[in-house]
Coordinates of C-alpha atoms in Angstrom, one line a residue:
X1 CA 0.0 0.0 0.0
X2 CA 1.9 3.4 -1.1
X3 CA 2.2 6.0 1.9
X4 CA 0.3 9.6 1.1
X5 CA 1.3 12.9 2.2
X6 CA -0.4 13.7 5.5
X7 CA -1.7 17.0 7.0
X8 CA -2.1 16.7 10.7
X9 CA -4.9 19.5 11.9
X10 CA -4.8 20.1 15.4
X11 CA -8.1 21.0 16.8
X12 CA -8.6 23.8 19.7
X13 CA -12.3 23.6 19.7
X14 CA -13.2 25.6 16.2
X15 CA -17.3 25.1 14.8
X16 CA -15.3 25.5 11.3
X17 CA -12.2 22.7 11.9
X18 CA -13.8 20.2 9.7
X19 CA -13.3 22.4 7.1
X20 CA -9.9 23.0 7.3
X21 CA -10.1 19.1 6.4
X22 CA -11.7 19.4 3.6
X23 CA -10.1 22.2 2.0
X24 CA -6.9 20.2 2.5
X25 CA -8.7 17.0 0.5
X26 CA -9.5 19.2 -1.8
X27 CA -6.2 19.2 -2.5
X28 CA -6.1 15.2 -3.3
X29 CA -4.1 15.6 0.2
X30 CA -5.0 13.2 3.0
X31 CA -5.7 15.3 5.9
X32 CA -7.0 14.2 9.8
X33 CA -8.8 16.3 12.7
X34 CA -7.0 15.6 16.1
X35 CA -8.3 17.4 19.7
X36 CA -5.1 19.3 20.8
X37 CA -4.7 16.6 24.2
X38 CA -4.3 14.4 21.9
X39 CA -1.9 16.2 19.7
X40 CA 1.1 15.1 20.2
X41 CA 0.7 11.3 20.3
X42 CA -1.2 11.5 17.1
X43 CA 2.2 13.4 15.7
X44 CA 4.2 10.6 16.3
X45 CA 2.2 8.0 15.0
X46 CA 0.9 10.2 11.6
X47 CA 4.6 11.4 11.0
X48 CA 2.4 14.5 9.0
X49 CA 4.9 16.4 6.2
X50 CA 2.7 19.8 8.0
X51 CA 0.7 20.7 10.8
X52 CA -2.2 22.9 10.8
X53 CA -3.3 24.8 14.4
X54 CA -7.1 25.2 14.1
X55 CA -9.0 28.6 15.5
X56 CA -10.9 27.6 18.6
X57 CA -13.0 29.5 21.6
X58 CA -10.7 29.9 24.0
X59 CA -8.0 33.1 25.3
X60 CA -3.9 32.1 25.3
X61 CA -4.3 34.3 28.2
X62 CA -6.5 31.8 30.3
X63 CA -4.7 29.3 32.9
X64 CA -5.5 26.0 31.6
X65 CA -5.6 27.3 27.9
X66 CA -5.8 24.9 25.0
X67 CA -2.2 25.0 23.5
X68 CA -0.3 23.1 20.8
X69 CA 3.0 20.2 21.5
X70 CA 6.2 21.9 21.6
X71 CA 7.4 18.7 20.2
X72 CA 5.3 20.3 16.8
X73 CA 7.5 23.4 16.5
X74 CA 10.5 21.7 17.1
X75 CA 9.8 18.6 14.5
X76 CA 11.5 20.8 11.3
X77 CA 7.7 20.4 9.4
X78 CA 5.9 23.6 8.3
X79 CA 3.0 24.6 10.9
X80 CA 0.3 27.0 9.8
X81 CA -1.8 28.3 12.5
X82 CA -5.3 29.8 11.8
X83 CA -7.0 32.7 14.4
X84 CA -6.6 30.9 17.9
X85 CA -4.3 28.7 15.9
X86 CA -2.1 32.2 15.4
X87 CA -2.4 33.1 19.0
X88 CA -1.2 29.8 19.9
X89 CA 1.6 30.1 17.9
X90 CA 2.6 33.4 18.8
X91 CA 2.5 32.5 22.4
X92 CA 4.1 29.8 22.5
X93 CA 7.3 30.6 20.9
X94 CA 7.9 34.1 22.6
X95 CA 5.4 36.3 21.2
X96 CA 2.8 38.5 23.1
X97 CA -1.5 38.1 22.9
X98 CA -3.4 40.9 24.6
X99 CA -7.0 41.5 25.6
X100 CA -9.1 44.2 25.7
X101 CA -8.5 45.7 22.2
X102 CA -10.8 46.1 19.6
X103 CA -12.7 43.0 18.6
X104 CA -13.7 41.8 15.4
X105 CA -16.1 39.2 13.8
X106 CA -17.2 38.9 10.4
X107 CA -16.2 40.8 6.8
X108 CA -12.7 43.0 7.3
X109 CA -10.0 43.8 5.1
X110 CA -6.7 43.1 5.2
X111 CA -3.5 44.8 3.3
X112 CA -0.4 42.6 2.4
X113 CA 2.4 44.2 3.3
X114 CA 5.3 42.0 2.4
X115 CA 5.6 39.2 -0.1
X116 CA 5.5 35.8 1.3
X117 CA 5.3 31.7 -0.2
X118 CA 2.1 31.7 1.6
X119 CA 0.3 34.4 -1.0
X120 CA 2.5 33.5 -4.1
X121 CA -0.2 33.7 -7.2
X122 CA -2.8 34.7 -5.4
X123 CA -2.2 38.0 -3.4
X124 CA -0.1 40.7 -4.1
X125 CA 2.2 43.4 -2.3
X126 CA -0.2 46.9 -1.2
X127 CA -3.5 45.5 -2.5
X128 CA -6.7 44.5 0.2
X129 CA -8.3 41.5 0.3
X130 CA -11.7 40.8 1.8
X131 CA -11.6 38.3 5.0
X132 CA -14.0 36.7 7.7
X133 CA -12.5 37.4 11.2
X134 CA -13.5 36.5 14.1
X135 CA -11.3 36.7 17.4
X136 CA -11.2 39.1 20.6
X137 CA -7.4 39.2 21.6
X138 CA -5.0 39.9 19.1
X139 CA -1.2 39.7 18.3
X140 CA 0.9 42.5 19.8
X141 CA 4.7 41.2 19.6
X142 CA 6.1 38.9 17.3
X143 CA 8.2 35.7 18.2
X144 CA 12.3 36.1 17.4
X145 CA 12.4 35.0 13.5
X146 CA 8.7 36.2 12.4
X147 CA 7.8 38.9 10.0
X148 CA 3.7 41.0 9.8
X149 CA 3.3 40.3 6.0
X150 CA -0.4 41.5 6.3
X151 CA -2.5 43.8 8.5
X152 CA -6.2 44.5 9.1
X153 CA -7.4 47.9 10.8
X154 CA -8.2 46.3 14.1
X155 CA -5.4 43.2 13.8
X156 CA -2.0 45.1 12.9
X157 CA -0.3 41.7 13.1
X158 CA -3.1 39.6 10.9
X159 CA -0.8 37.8 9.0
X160 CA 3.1 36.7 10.1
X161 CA 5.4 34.3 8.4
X162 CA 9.1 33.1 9.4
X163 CA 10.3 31.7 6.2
X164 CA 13.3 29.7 7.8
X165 CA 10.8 27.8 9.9
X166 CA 8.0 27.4 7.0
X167 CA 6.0 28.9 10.2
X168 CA 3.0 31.2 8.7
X169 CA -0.1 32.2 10.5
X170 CA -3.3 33.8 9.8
X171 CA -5.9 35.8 12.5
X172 CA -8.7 35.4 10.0
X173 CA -10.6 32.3 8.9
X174 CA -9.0 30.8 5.6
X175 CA -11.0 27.6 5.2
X176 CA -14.5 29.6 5.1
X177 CA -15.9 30.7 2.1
X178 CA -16.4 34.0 3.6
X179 CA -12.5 34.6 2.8
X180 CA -12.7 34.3 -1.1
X181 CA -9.0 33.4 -1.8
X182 CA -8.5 31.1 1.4
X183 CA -8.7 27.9 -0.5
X184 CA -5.8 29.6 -2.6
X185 CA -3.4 30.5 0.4
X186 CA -4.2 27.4 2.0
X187 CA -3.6 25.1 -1.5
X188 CA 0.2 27.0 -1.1
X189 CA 0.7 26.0 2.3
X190 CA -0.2 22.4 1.6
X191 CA 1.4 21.9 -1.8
X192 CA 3.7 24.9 -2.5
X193 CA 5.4 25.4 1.4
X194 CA 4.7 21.6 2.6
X195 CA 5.5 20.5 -0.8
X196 CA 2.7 17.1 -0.2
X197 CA 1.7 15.0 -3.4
X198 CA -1.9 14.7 -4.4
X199 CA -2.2 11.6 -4.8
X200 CA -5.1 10.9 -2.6
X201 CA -7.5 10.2 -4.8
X202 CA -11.2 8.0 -4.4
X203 CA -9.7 5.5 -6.8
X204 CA -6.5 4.9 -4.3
X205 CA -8.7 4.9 -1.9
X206 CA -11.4 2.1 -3.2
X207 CA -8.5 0.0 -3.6
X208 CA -7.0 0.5 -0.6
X209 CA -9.8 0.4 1.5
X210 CA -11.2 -2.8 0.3
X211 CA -7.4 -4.2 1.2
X212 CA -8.0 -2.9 4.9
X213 CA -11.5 -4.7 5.0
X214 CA -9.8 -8.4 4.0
X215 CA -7.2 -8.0 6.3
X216 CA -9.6 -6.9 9.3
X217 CA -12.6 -9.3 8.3
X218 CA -10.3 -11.9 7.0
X219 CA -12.8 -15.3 6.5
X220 CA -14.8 -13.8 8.8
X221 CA -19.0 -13.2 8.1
X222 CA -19.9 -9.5 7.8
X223 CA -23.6 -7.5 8.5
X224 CA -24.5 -4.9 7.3
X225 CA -27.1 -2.7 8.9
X226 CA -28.4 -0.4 5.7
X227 CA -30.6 2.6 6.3
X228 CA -32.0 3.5 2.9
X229 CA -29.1 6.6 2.5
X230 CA -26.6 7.1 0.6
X231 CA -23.6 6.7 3.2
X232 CA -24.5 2.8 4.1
X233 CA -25.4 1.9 0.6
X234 CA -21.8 3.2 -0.5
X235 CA -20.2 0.7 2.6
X236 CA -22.3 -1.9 1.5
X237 CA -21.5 -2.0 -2.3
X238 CA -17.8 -1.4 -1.3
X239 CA -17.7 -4.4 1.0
X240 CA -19.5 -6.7 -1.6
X241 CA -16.7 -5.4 -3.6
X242 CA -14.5 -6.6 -0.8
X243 CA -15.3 -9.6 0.8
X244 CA -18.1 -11.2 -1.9
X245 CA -21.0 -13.4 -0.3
X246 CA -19.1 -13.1 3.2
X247 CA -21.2 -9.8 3.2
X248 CA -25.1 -10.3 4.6
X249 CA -26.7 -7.0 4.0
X250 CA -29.9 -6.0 7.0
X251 CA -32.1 -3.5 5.7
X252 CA -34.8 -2.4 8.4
X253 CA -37.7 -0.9 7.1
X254 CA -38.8 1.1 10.4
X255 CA -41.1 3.0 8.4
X256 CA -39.7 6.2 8.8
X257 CA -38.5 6.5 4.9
X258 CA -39.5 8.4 2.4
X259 CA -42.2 7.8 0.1
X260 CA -41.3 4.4 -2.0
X261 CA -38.3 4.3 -0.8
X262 CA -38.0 0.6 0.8
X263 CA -38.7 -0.9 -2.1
X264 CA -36.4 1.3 -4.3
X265 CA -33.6 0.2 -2.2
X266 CA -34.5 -3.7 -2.0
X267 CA -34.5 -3.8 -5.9
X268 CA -31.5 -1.7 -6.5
X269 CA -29.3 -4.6 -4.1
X270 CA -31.0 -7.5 -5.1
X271 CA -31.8 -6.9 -9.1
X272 CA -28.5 -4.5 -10.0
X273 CA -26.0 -5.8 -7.4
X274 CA -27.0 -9.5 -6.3
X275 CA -25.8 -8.7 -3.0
X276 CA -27.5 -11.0 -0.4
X277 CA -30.2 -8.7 1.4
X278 CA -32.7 -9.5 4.1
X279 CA -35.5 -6.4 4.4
X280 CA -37.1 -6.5 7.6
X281 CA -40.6 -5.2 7.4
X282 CA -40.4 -3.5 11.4
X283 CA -42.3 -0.5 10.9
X284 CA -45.2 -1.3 13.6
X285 CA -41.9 -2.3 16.2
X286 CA -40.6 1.3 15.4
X287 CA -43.9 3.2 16.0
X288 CA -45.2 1.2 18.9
X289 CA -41.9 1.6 20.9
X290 CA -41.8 5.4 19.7
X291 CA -45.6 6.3 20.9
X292 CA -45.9 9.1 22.5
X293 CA -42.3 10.2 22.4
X294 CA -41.9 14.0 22.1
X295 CA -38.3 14.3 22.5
X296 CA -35.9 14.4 19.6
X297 CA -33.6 12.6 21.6
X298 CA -35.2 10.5 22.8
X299 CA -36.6 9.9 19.4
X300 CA -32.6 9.0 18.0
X301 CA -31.9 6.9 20.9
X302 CA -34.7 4.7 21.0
X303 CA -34.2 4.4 16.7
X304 CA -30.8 3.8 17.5
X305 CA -31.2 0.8 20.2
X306 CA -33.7 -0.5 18.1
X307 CA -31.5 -1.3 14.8
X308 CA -29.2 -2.8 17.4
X309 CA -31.5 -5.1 18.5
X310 CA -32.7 -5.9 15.1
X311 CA -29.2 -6.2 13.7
X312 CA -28.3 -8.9 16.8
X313 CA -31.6 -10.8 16.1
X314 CA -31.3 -10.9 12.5
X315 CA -27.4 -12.0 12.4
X316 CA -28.3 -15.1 14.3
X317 CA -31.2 -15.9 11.7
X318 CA -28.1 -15.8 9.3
X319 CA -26.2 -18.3 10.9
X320 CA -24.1 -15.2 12.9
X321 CA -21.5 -12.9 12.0
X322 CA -18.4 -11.8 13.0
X323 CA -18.7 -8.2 11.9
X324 CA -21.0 -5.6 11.9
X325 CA -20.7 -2.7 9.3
X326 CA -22.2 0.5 9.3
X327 CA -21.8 3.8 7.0
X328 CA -20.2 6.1 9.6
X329 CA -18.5 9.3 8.4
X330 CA -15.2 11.0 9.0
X331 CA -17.7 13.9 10.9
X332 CA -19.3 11.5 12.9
X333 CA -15.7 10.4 14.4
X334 CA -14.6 13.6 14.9
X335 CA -17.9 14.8 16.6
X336 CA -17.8 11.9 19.1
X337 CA -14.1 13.1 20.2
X338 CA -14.9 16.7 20.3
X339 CA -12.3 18.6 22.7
X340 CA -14.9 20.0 24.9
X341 CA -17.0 16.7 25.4
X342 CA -20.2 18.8 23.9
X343 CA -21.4 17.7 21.2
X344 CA -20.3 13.7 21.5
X345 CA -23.4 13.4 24.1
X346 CA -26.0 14.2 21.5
X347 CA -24.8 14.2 18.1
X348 CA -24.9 11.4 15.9
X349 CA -26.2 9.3 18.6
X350 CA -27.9 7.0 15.8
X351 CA -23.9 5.6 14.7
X352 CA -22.6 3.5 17.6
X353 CA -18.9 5.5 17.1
X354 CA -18.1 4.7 20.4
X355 CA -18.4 0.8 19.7
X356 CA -21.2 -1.8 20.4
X357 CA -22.8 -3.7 23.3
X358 CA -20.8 -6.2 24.8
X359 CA -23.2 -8.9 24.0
X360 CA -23.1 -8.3 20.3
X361 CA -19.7 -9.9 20.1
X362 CA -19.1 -8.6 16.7
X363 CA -16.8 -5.9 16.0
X364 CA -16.8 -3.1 14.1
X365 CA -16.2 -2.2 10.3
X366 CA -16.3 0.9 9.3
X367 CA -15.3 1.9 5.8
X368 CA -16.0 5.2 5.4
X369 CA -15.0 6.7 8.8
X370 CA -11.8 9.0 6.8
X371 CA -14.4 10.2 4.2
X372 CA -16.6 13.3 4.8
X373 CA -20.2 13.1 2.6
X374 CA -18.9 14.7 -0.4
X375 CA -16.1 11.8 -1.3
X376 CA -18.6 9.2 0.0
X377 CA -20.6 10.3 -3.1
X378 CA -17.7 10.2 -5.2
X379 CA -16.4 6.9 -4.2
X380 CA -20.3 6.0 -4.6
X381 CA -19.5 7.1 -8.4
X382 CA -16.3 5.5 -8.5
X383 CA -18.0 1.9 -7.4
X384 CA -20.8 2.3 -10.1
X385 CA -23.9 3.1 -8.4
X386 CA -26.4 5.5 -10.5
X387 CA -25.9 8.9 -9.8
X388 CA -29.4 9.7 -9.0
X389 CA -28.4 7.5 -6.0
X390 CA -25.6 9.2 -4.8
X391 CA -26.7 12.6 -5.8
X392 CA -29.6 12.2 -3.5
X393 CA -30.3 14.8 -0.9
X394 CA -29.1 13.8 2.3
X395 CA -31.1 12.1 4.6
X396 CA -30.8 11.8 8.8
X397 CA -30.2 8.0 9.7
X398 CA -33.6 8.6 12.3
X399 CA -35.4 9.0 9.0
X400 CA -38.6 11.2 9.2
X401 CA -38.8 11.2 12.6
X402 CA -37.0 14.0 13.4
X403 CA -39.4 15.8 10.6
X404 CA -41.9 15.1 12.3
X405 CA -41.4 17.2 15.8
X406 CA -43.5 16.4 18.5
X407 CA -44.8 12.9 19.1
X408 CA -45.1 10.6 15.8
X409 CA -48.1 8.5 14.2
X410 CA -48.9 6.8 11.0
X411 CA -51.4 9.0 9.7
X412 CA -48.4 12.0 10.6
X413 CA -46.1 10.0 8.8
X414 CA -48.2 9.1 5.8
X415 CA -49.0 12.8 5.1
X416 CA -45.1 13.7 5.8
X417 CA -44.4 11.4 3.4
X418 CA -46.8 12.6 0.5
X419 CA -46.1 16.4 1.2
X420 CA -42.4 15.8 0.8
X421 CA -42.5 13.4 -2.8
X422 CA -45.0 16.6 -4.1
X423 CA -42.3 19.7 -3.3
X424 CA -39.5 17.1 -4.4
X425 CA -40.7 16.6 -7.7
X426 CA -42.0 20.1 -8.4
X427 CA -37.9 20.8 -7.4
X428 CA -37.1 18.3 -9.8
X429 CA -39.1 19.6 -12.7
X430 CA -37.8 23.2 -11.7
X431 CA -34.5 21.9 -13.0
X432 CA -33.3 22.7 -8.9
X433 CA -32.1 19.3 -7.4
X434 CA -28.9 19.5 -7.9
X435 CA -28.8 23.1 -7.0
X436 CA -30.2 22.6 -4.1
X437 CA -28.1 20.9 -1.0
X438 CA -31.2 19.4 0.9
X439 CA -34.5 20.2 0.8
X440 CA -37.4 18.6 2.5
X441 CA -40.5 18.9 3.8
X442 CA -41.7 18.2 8.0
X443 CA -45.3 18.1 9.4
X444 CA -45.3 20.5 12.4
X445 CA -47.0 20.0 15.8
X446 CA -49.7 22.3 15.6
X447 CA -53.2 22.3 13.3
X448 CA -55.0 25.6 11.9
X449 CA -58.1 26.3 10.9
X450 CA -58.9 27.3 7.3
X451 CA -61.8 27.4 4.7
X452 CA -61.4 25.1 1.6
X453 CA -64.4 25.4 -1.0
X454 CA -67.5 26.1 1.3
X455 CA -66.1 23.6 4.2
X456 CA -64.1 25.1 7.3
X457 CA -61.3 22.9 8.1
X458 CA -59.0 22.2 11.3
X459 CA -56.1 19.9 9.4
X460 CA -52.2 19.9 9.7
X461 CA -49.5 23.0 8.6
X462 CA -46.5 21.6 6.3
X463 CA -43.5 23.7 6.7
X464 CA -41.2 23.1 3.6
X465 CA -37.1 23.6 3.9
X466 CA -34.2 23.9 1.4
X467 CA -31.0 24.7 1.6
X468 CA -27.9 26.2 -0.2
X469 CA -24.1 24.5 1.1
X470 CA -20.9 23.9 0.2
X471 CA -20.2 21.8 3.0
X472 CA -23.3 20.8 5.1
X473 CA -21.8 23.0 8.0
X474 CA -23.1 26.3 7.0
X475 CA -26.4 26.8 5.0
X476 CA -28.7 29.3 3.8
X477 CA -32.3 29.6 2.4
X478 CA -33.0 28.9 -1.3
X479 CA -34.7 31.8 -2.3
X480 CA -37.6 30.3 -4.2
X481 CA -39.4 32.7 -6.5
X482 CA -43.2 33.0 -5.1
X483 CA -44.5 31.6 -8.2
X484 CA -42.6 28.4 -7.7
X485 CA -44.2 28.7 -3.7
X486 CA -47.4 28.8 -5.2
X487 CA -47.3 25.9 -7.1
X488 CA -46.0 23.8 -4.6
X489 CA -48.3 25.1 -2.1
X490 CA -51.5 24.6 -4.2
X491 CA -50.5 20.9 -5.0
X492 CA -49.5 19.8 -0.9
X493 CA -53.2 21.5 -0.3
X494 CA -55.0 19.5 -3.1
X495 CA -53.1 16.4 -2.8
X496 CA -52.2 15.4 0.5
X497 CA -55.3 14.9 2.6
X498 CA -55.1 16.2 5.7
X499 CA -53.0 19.4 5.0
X500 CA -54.7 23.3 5.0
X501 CA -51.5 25.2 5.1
X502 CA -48.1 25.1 4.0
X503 CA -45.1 27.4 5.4
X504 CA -41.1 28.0 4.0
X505 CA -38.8 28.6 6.5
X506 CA -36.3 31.3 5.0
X507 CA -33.8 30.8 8.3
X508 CA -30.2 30.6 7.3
X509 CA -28.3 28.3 9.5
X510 CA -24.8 28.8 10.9
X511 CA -22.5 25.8 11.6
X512 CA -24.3 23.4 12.8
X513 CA -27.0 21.0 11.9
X514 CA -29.7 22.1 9.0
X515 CA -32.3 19.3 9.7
X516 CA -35.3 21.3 11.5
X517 CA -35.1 19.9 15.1

């Protein structure tokens, strides 16, 4: 197997981090997220040809602050540090952060002043370039060996470089798109000033991944637990690849999918793959056991025990395996290590990251877990499946149930589910899928009463979402025209039985999730 070029990215606690990642992959450059405790033992064992120091929440200034392995800066490897990432830098190798000065968070400006690797080709000496900032302390004395190449009105020191040390470090946000040339700067720092081949590419990593999967599952029997999305469909058709008829694929309708959508995946597996497939028919175990639930959480955790179960049961029908495999993402991993312990409680608490009940005796394969969503569609592509598969809007592993807020029936479900094929294919004939990152439609908790023909009703409101990304961590409305609205609006109402008004939410979302609860 032929060693890539790594990027380490050391994580102080930033809501943007994972993009950092997948600017660097951009870059056919294999990149990994690391919480800064655990830093310097992931160092050692990555051996990364550069190091990038992520911003993050925190002052330099506090007692216990977050700060980078000394071991880092003294390794020879270039080390680009990003807002807290700069801080960080600064104060650990003899520079000075201060409070109290002027803060800034959003658009600024900043003016190159010096000519550096870092901007070569993209910025130039005495121009201003447009930025997203967002820090409270700032720079006020650089470390022996560093140079300001760039300034902003309320960051004099916004950008410093020492050139001997391939040490470079930016107070704004290069990795958002909010900073128009970021990707640029940082495609220099990667390639240019770390000098790492792009070579990671989803055809290396097919092959290589299916190599990993014989050596862990060896003659072993693997199960596959698919949801109906896009991410365990991908690990299933890749392990089929793999491993052949070792692979048992468990599909468990818990009638929370979309409309059709069972059966679509069923034929797709069995006629176009001929991968072995049992489709468990559990909707009325999913609805009794969620009756009455309110709770979103709740709501995942009880979804999430429940495939458990029917995985366990359904692997002894089979004759037992020795591996259960699921389609969890690079996110996923690094959500459930987060540095501050936050978001690991309740995020993605429908992928078992943290590993399985005792009693399952199986272990774990999971394929995917180095890929964020955008190269699990690509190494969907590069496996063969249909690309109105892997272009699909995503979909949350709990299924509809976390579009339907409050507590969930089948009548609820069955009007969720017609309301949301309607607006899909009106968005389809509007020539917008593929513009459009996700769009969907949810069945809120409340009824209203209106007047259809000569009839007063008292029937349920259909609030309709979509959403413009790049990267599923920030999002913003599609702005519809009202025409299109209309249409939508008039069909939900004169189709879908059971529905008197229908609602867009135009709220743009900042990092985080985009799904409504």
């Amino acid at each position: 197997m032929t060693p890539h070029d790594k990027i380490l990215i050391v994580d102080f606690g930033s809501q943007v981090t994972q993009l950092i990642a997948r600017r660097v992959r951009e870059e056919k450059v294999y990149s990994e997220i690391v919480p800064y405790q655990k830093a310097e033992e992931a160092f050692a064992a990555m051996k990364p040809k550069g190091v990038i120091l992520s911003g993050g929440p925190c002052s330099v200034l506090d007692a216990d602050a977050p700060l980078a392995p000394m071991s880092i800066f003294n390794s020879g490897v270039p080390v680009l540090g990003i807002c807290y990432g700069e801080q960080a830098m600064a104060h650990q190798l003899g520079g000075t952060v201060e409070s109290g000065h002027h803060r800034e968070f959003g658009r600024a400006d900043v003016t190159v002043t010096e000519n550096t690797p870092l901007f070569e080709g993209v910025w130039k000496k005495g121009e201003t370039y447009p930025v997203w900032m967002s820090h409270g302390d700032r720079v006020t004395k650089l470390p022996e060996g560093f140079r300001v190449v760039g300034t902003s009105p309320n960051a004099p020191i916004a950008l410093i470089a020492d050139e001997k040390r391939k040490f470079y470090a930016t107070q704004f946000h290069l990795e958002v798109v909010h900073t128009p040339q970021g990707a640029q700067l940082l495609r220099n720092f990667v390639r240019n000033i770390v000098g790492a081949k792009g070579d990671w590419t989803m055809g290396a990593f097919k092959q290589e991944a299916m190599e990993k999967i014989r050596k862990q599952v060896g003659p072993g029997r693997v199960i596959c637990g698919l949801s109906g999305g896009v991410d365990s469909s991908v690990a299933a058709v890749l392990l089929h690849e793999a491993i052949g008829d070792q692979l048992t694929c468990v599909f468990v309708d818990h009638g929370l999918l979309r409309l059709n959508e069972g059966e679509q995946v069923a034929t797709m597996f069995r006629e176009h793959y001929n991968i072995p497939l049992v489709h468990v028919q559990a909707e009325k175990l999913f609805l009794d056991a969620l009756a009455g639930v309110e709770d979103p959480e709740v709501k995942r955790k009880t979804i999430g025990k429940l495939f458990i179960d029917v995985f366990e049961a359904e692997a002894k029908k089979v004759g037992g395996a020795d591996f259960l495999a699921q389609g969890t993402l690079y996110p996923d991993v690094i959500e459930s290590v987060s540095f501050t312990g936050g978001p690991s409680v309740t995020i993605k608490s429908h992928h078992n990251v943290g590993g399985l009940p005792a009693r399952m005796n199986m272990q774990l394969v999971e394929p995917l877990r180095e890929l964020f969503k955008d190269e699990v569609r690509a190494l969907g592509r590069e496996l063969g499946l249909p690309n109105t598969f892997v272009g699909r809007h995503p979909f949350p592993g709990p299924g509809l149930a976390i579009r339907c807020p409050g507590e969930i029936t089948k009548e609820k479900l069955d009007i969720l589910r017609l309301a949301d094929a309607v607006y899909i294919d009106e968005i389809r004939k509007a020539g917008l899928y593929d513009i459009i990152w996700q769009a969907f439609a949810v069945i809120l908790p409340v009824k209203t009463v209106g007047v259809m023909g000569d009839q007063r009703t008292y029937e349920h409101v259909v609030g309709l979402r979509a959403v413009t990304s790049t990267d599923g961590m920030t999002a913003d409305f599609y702005p519809y025209d009202m025409a299109f609205l209309g249409r939508v609006a008039t069909r939900i109402i004169n189709e879908v039985k059971g529905v008197n008004r229908v609602v867009y939410d135009v709220t743009s979302k900042p990092p985080g999730t985009i799904e409504w609860e």
